[in-house]
Coordinates of C-alpha atoms and ligand atoms in Angstrom, one line a residue:
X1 CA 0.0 0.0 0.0
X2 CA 1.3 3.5 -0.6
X3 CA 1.9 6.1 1.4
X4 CA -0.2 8.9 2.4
X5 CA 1.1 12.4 1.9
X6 CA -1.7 15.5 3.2
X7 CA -0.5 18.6 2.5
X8 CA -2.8 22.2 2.5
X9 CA -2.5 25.8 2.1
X10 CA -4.1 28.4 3.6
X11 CA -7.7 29.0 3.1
X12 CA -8.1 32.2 0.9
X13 CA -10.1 34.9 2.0
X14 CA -13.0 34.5 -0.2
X15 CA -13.5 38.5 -1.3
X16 CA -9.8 38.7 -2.3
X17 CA -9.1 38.9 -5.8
X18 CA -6.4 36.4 -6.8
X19 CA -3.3 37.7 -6.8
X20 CA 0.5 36.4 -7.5
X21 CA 0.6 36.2 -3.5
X22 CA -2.4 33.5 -3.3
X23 CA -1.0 31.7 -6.5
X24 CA 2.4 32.0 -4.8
X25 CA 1.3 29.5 -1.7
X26 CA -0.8 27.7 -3.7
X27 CA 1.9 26.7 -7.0
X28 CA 4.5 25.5 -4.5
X29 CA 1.8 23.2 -3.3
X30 CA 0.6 22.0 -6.3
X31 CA 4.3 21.3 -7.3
X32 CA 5.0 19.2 -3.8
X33 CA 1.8 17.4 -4.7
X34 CA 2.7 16.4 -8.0
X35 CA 6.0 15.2 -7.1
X36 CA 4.9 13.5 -4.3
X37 CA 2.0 11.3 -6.3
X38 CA 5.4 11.2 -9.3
X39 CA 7.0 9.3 -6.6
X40 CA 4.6 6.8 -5.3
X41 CA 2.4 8.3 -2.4
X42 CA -0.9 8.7 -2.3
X43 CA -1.6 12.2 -2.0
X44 CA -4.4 14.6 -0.9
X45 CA -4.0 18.0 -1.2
X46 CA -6.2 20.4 0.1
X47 CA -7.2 24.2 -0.7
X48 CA -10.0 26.2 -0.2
X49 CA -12.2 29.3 1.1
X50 CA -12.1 31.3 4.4
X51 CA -15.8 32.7 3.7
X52 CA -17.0 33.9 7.1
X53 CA -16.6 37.6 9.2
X54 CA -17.9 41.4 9.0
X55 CA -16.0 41.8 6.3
X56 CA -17.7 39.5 3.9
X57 CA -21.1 39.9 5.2
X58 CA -20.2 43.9 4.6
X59 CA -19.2 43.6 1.0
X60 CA -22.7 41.1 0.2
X61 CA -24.4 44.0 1.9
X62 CA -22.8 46.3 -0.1
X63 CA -23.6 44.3 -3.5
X64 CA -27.3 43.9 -2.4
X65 CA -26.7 39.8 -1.8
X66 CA -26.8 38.1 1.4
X67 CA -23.7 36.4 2.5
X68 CA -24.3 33.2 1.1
X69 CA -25.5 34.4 -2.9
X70 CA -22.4 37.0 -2.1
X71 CA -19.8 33.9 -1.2
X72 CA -21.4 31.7 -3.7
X73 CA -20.8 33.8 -6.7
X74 CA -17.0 35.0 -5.7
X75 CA -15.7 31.8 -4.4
X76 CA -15.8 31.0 -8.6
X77 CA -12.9 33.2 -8.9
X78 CA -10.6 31.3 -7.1
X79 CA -11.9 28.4 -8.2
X80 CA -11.0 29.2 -11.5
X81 CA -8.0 30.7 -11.0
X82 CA -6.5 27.8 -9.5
X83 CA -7.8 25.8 -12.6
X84 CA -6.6 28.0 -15.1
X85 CA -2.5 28.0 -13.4
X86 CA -2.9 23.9 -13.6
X87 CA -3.7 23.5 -9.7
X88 CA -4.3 19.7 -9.0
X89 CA -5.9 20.2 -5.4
X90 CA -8.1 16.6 -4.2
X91 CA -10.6 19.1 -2.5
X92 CA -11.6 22.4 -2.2
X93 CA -13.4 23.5 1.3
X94 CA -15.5 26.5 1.8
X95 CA -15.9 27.4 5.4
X96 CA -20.0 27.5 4.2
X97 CA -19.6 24.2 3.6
X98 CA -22.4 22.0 6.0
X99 CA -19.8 19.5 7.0
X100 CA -17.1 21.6 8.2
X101 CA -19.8 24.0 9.7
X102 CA -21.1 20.6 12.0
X103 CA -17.4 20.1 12.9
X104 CA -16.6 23.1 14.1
X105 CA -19.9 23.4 16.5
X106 CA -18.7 19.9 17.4
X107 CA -15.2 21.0 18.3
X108 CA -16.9 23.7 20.2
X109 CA -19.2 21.2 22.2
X110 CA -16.0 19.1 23.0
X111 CA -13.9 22.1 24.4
X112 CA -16.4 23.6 26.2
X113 CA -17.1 20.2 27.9
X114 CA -13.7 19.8 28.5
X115 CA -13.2 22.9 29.9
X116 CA -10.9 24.3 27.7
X117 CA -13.5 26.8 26.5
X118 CA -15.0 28.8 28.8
X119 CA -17.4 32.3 29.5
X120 CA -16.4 35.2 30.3
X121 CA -16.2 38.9 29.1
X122 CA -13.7 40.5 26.9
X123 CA -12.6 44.1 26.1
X124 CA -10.0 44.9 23.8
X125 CA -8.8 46.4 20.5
X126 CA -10.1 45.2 17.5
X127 CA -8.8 45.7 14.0
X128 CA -12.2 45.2 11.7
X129 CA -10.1 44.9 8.5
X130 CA -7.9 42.4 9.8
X131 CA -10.4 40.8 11.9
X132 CA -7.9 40.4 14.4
X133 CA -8.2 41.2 18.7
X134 CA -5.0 43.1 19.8
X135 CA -3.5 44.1 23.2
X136 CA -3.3 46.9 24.8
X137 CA 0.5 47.1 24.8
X138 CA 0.9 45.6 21.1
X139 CA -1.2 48.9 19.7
X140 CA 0.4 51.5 21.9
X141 CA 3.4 50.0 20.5
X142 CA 2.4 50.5 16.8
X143 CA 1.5 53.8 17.4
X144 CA -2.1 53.4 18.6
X145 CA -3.3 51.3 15.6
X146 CA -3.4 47.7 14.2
X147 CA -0.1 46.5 14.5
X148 CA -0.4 44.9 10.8
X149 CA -2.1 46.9 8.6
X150 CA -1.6 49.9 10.5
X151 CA -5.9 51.3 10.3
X152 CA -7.1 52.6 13.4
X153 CA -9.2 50.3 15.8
X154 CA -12.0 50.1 17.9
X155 CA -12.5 49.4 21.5
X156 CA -15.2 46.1 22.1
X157 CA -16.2 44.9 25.1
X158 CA -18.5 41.8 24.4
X159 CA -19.7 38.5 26.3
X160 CA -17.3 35.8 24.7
X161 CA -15.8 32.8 25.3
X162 CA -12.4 32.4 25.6
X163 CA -10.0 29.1 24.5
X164 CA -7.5 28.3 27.3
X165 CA -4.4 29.1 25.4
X166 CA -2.4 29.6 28.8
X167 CA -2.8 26.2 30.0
X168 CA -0.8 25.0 27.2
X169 CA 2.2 27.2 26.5
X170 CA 4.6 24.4 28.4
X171 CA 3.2 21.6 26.7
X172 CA 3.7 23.6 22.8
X173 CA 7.4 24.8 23.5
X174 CA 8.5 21.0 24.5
X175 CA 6.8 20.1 21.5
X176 CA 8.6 22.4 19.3
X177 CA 11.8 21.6 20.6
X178 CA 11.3 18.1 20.3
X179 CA 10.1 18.4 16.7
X180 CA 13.2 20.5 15.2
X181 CA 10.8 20.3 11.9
X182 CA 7.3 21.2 13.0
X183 CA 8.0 24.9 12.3
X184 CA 10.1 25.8 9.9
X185 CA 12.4 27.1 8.3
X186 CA 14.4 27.8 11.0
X187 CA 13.8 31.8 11.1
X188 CA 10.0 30.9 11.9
X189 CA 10.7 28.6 14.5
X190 CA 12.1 30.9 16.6
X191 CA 10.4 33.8 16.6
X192 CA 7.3 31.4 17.3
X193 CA 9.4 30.1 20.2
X194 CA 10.0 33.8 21.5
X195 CA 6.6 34.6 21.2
X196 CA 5.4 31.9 23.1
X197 CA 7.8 32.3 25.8
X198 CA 6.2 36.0 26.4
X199 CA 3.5 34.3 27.9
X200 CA 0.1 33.1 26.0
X201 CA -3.1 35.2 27.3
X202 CA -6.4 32.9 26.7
X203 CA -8.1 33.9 23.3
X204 CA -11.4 34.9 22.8
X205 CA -13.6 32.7 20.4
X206 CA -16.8 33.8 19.8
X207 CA -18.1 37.3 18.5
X208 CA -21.4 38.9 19.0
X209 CA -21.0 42.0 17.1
X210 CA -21.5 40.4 13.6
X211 CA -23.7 37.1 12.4
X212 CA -22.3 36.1 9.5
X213 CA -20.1 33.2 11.1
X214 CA -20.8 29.3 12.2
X215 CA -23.0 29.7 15.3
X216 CA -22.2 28.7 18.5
X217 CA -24.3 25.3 19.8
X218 CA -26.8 26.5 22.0
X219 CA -25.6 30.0 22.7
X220 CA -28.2 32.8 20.9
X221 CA -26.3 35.4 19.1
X222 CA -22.5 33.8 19.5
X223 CA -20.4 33.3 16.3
X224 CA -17.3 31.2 16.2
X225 CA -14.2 33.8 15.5
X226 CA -13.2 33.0 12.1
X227 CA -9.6 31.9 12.9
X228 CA -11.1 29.2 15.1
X229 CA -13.4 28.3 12.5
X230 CA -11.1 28.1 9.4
X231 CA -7.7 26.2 11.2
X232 CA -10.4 23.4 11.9
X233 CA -10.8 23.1 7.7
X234 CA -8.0 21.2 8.2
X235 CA -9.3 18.3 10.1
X236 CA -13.2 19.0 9.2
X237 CA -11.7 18.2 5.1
X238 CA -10.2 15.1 6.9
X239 CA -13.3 13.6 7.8
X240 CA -12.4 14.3 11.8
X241 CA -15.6 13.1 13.7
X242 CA -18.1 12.4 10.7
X243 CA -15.3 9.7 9.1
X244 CA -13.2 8.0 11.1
X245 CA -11.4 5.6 8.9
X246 CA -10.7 9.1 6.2
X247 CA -9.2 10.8 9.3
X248 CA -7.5 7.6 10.2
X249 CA -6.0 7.5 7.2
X250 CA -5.0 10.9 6.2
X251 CA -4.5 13.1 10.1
X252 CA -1.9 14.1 10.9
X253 CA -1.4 16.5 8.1
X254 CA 2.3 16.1 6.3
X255 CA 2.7 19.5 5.9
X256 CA 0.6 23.0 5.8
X257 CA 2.0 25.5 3.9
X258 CA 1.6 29.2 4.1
X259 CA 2.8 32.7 3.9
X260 CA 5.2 34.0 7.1
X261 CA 2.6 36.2 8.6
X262 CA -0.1 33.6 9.4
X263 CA 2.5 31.5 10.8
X264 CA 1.8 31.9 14.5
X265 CA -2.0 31.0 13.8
X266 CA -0.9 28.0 12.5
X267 CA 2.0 27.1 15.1
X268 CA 0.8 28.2 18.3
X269 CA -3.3 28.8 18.0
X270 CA -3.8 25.5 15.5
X271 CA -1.6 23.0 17.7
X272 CA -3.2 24.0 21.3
X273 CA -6.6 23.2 19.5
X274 CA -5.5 20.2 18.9
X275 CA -3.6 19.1 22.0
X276 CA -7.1 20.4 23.8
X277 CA -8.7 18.5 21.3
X278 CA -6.6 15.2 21.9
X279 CA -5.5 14.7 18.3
X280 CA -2.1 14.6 17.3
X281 CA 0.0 17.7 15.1
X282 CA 1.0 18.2 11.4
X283 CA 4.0 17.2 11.2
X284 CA 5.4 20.6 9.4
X285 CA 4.2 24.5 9.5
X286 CA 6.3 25.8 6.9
X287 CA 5.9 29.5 6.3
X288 CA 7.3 31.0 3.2
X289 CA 8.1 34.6 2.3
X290 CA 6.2 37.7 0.9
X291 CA 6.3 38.9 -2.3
X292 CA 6.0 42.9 -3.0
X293 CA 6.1 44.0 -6.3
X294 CA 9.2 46.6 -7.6
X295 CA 10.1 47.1 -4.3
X296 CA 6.4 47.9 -2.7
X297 CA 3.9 46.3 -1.2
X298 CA 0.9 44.5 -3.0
X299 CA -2.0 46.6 -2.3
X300 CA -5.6 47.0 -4.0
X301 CA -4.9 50.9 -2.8
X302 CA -2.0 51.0 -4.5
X303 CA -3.3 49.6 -8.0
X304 CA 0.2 47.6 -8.4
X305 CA -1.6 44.1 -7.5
X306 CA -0.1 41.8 -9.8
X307 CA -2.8 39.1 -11.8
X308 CA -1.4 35.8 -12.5
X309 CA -3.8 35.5 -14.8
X310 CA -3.7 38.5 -16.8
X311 CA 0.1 37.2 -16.7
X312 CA -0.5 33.6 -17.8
X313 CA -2.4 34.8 -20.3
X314 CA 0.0 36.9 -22.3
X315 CA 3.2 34.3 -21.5
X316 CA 1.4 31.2 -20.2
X317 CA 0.6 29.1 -17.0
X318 CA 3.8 27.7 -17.4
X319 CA 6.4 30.8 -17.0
X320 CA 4.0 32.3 -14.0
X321 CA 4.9 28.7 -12.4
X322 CA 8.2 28.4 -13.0
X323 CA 9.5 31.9 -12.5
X324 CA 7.5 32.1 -8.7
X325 CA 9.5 29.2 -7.7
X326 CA 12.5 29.6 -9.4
X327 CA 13.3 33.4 -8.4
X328 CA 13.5 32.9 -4.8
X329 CA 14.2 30.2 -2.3
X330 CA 11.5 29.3 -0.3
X331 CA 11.2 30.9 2.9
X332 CA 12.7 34.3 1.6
X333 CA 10.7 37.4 0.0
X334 CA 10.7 38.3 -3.4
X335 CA 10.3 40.9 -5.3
X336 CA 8.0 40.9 -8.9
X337 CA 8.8 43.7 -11.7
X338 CA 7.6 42.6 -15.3
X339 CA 11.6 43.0 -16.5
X340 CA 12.7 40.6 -14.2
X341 CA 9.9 38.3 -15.3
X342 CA 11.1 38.5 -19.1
X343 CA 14.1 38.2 -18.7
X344 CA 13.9 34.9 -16.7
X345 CA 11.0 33.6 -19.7
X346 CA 13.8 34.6 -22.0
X347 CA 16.9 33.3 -20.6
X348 CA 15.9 30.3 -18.3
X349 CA 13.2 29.2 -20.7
X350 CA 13.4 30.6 -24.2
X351 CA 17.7 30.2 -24.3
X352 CA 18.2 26.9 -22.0
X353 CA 15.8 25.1 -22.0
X354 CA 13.5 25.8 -25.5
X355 CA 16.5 26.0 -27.1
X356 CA 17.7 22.7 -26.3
X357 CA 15.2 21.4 -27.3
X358 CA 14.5 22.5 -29.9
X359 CA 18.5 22.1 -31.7
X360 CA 18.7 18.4 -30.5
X361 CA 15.6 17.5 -32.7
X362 CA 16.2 19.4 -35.7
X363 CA 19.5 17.4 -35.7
X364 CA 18.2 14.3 -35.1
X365 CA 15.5 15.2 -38.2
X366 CA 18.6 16.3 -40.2
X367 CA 21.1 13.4 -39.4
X368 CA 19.0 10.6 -38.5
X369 CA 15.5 11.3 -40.1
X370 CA 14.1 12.2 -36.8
X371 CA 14.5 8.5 -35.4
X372 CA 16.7 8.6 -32.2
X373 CA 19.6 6.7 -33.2
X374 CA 20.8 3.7 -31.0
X375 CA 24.6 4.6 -29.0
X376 CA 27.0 1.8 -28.6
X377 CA 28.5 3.5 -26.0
X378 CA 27.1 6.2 -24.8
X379 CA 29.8 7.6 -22.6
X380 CA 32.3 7.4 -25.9
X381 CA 34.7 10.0 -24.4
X382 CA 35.1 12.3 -21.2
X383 CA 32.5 14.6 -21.8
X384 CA 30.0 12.5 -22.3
X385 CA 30.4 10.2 -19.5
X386 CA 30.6 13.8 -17.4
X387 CA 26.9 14.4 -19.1
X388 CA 25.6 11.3 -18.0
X389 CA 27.1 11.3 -14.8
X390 CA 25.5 14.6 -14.1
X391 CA 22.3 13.0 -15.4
X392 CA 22.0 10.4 -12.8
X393 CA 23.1 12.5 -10.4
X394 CA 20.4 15.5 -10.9
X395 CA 16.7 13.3 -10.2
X396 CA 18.2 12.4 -6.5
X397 CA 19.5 15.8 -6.0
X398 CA 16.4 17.0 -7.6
X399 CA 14.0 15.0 -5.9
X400 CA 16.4 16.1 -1.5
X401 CA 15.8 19.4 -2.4
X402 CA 12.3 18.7 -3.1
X403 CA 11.7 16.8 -0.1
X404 CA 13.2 20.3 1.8
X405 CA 10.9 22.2 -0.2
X406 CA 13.8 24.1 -1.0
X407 CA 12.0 24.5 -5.1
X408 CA 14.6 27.2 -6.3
X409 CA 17.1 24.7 -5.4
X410 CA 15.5 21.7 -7.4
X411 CA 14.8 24.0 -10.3
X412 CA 18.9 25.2 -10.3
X413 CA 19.8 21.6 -10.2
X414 CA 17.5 20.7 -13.6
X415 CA 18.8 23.7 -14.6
X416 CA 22.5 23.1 -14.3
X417 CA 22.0 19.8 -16.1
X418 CA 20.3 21.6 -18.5
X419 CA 22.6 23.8 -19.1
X420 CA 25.9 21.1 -19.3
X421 CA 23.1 19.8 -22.0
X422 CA 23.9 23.3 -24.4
X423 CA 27.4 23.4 -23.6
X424 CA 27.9 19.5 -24.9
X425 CA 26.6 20.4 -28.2
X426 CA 28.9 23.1 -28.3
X427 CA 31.7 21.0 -27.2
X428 CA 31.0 17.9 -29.3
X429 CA 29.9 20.1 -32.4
X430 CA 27.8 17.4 -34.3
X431 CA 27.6 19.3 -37.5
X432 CA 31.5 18.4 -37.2
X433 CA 30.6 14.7 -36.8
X434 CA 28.6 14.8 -39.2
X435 CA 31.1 16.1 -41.8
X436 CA 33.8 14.0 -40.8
X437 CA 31.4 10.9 -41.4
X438 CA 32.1 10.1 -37.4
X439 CA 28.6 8.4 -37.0
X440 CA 29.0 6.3 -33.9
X441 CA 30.5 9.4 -32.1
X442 CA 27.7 11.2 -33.4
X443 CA 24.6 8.8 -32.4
X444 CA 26.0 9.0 -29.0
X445 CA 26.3 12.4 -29.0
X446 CA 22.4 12.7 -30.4
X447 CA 21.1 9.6 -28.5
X448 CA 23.1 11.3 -25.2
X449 CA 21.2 14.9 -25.4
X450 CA 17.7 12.9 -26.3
X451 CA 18.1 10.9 -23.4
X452 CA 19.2 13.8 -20.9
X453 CA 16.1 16.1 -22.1
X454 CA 14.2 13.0 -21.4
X455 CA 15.0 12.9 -17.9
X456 CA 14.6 17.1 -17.9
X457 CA 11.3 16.5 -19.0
X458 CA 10.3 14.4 -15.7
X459 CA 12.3 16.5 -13.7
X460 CA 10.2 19.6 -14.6
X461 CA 6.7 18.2 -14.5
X462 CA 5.7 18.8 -11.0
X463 CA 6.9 23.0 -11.8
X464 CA 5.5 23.3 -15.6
X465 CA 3.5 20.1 -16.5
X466 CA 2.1 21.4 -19.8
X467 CA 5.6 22.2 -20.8
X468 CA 7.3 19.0 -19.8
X469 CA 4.1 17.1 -21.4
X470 CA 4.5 18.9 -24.7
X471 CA 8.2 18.2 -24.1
X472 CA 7.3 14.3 -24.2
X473 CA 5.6 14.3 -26.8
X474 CA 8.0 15.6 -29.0
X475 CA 10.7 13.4 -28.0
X476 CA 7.7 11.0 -29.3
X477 CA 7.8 8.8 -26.0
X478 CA 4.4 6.9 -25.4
X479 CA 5.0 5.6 -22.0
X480 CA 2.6 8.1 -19.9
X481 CA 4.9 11.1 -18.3
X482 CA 3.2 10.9 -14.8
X483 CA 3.8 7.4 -13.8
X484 CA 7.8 8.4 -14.3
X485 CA 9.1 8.3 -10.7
X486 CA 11.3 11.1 -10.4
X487 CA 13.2 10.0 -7.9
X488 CA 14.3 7.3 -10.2
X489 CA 14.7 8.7 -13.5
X490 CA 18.3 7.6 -14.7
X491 CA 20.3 7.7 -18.1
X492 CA 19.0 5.0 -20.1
X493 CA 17.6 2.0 -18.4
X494 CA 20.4 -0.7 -17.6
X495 CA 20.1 -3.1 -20.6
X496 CA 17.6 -6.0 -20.2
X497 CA 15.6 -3.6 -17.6
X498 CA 12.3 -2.3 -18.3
X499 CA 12.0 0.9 -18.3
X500 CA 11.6 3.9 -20.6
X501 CA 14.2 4.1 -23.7
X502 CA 14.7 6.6 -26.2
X503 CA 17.0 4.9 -28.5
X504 CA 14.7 4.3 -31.7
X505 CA 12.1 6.5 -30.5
X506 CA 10.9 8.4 -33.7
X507 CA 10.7 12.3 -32.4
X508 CA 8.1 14.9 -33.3
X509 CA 9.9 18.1 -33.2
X510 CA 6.7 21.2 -33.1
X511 CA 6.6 24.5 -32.5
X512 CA 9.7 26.2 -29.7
X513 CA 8.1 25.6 -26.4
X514 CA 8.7 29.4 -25.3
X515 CA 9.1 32.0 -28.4
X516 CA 11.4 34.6 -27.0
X517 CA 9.8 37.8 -25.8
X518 CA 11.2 40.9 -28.2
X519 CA 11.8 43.4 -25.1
X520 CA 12.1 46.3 -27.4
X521 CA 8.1 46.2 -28.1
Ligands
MSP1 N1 -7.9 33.3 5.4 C1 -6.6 33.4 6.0 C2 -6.0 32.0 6.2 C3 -6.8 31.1 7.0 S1 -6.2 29.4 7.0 C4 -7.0 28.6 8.2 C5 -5.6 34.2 5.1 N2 -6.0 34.3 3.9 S2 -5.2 35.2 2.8 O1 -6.0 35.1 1.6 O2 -4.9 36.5 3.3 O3 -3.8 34.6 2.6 C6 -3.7 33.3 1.9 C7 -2.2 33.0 1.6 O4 -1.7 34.0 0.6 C8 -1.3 33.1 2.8 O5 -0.4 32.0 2.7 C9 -0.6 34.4 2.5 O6 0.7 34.4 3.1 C10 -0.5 34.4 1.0 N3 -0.2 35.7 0.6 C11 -1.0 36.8 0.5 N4 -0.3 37.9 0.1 C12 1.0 37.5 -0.1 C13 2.1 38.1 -0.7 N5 2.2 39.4 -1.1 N6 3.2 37.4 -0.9 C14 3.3 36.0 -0.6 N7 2.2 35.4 -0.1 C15 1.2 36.2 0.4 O7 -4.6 34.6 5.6

């Protein structure tokens, strides 16, 4: 039986407009999910919609809908957007969603039995935008105003019920410190840890002031605060107490991924619910960077929200994929501007990789009538055994940095063999061969740089899997590309193994995979 690998992102606010910011968390997901099923588990990946608060019910209000119409229509958009940029999520939850609604009022029901809810009164600062309560000391220290986006807010003083948080500030440090990999990278980890050490007050989990929200079992006029509803999406998509053998099966989740400033919801707030809850943690919180775009934030004020849409629609799906994960490790912030953009499409894509491509079957058309030709010996002289030793090196490197989700570092490794790739046709000149009549040298070299763009091809799938599929299909392969284990993928199957060949494969070169971007228009 294979293994299970659960892996989520965040739940997007619902009245957000997609931007490269959503698409950000969500593409690195879709690429650890598509390795991971590439490489034998069984996977479920899990995204979704965070449709509940003031804020949404405000905007419905504002479009003349109720909340649900209002949630119903919008929740398309992201639907779609995901779609269009080749997401291959298992599930999508909406926080509307009956099931996950039930779960919640049944987490609820089990804290408050246990004790770990409980009523009581709260007043404190509130940012309405952000939806977020706030000390007194964290405003006065940003100046008398919400700490994160910096708008003024209100004083509320409201019956509520608060989650014990306190009680379990010893039990979550020992936790993180026992589990080096529960929150990472690193960088997180310890600024949770600091956090936490300041002391946890108990949080307050229920709202009166608003109705748009799960309500609470048995108390009039009580919603569930929407943090405490959406982190449950996470077991509620898992079947926790409607399908036991599902949540059996999947819980605990491999990994939830997310930008750096929801980290603490999902590494202190998130694990305590569960702990209260008796249910064991993910095993990894891993909270990636923030992109801004030339240098600024990303902000609907500021008109400079960047569409991955609009983008994949003038250079493809595939570019907006590859160039989020390639241009910055994971973990660190980036920064977007349309030059740097085209000038990765042309060089990393149109130059290394199209190009390769593209040369290697024209020659094989031209010297071997598009039939890759059979090598005797492949690794005929230094360089080529050097090509093919890089080639079996690259899917294990590949496939450790995957497992790191370090992606920049997995795409530099395809890229580097990629690149050793152009720099042996240069070296070996076949059009040289060719003249001189050295044909065995030259069927190696041919049969060498079809079989290295073979393995590029799954290497790249799980970043730009329209591109790696059109890839396939010109170097005329018929095995299926996703069943390719990329952890495996080596230069030319040992002889009298099964396995994928391309020796005598007849190739059908098309159109370049990316046409170079004139800059000057
Ligand atoms: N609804 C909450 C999450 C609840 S999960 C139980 C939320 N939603 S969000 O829509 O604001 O953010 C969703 C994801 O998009 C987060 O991972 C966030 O970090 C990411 N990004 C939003 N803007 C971003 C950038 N400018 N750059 C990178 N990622 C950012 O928070």
């Amino acid at each position: 039986m294979s293994r299970k690998f659960y892996l989520t992102t965040p739940l997007y606010y619902v009245n957000d407009v997609p931007h490269i910011g959503h698409a950000y968390t969500t593409i690195a997901a879709d690429v650890l999910a598509r390795y991971k099923r590439m490489t034998g588990f069984d996977v479920f990946f899990l995204t979704g919609s965070d449709e509940h608060g003031q804020k949404i019910a405000d905007a419905a209000a504002e479009h003349k809908y109720s909340p649900q119409e209002y949630v119903n229509m919008v929740v398309e958009r992201f639907k779609d957007a995901w779609q269009k940029l080749g997401i291959s999520c298992d599930h999508f939850i909406r926080t509307t969603d009956e099931s996950h609604v039930k779960v919640v009022q049944e987490v609820f029901r089990r804290l408050l039995e246990k004790g770990d809810v409980y009523p009581g009164e709260y007043e404190g600062w509130y940012c309405r935008p952000c939806e977020t309560f706030w000390t007194q000391f964290q405003v006065e220290e940003a100046g008398n105003a919400c700490p994160d986006c910096k708008r003024p807010v209100e004083k509320l003083k409201e019956k509520t019920f608060f989650f014990r948080l306190s009680g379990y500030q010893d039990k979550l440090l020992k936790h993180i410190e026992e589990h080096p990999a529960f929150i990472q990278p690193e960088s997180r980890r310890n600024e949770v840890v600091s956090f936490v050490k300041q002391g946890l007050k108990d949080l307050s989990i229920t709202r009166t002031t608003f109705k748009w929200g799960v309500p609470v079992p048995g108390q009039e006029g009580h919603v569930v605060y929407v943090w405490f509803d959406a982190l449950i999406n996470y077991i509620s998509a898992a079947g926790f107490s409607a399908d036991e053998k599902k949540f059996r099966k999947l819980w605990p989740a491999d990994v939830h991924l997310m930008g750096k400033e929801i980290v603490r919801f999902h590494a202190v707030i998130w694990p305590i619910m569960l702990m209260a809850l008796g249910v064991p943690l993910p095993e990894a919180v891993f909270g990636h960077g923030w992109w801004t775009v030339e240098g600024k934030k990303m902000s609907k004020s500021k008109g400079n929200v960047v569409d991955p849409l609009a983008l994949a629609e003038e250079f493809g799906v595939d570019p907006v994929r590859y160039f989020l994960l390639r241009e910055v490790p994971f973990g660190a912030d980036g920064d977007f501007s349309r030059k740097h953009f085209i000038g990765r499409y042309n060089s990393d894509l149109a130059n290394d990789l199209g190009n390769l491509l593209n040369r290697t079957l024209t020659m094989v058309g031209k010297y071997f009538e598009g039939v890759v030709p059979v090598a005797e010996k492949p690794g005929f002289d230094e360089i080529s055994e050097d090509l093919i030793t890089l080639a079996n090196e690259t899917p294990a490197l590949v496939a450790s940095q995957l497992d790191k989700l370090a992606f920049s570092g997995a795409l530099s490794a395809v890229w580097e063999l990629i690149n050793r790739a152009n720099k042996y046709i240069e070296q070996e000149a076949p059009w040289k061969l060719s003249k001189d009549g050295n044909m065995d040298a030259l069927k190696a070299v041919m049969h060498n740089l079809c079989e290295v763009l073979r393995i590029v091809a799954i290497l790249v799938t799980p970043f730009i899997p329209a591109t790696a599929s059109r890839m396939w299909k010109q170097l005329g392969i018929k095995d299926p590309l996703e069943t390719q284990d990329i952890s495996k993928a080596s230069f030319g199957p040992p002889a009298g193994r099964a396995g994928t060949k391309i020796a005598g494969v007849k190739v059908a070169k098309g159109d370049p995979l990316f046409p170079r971007i004139d800059v000057s228009k």
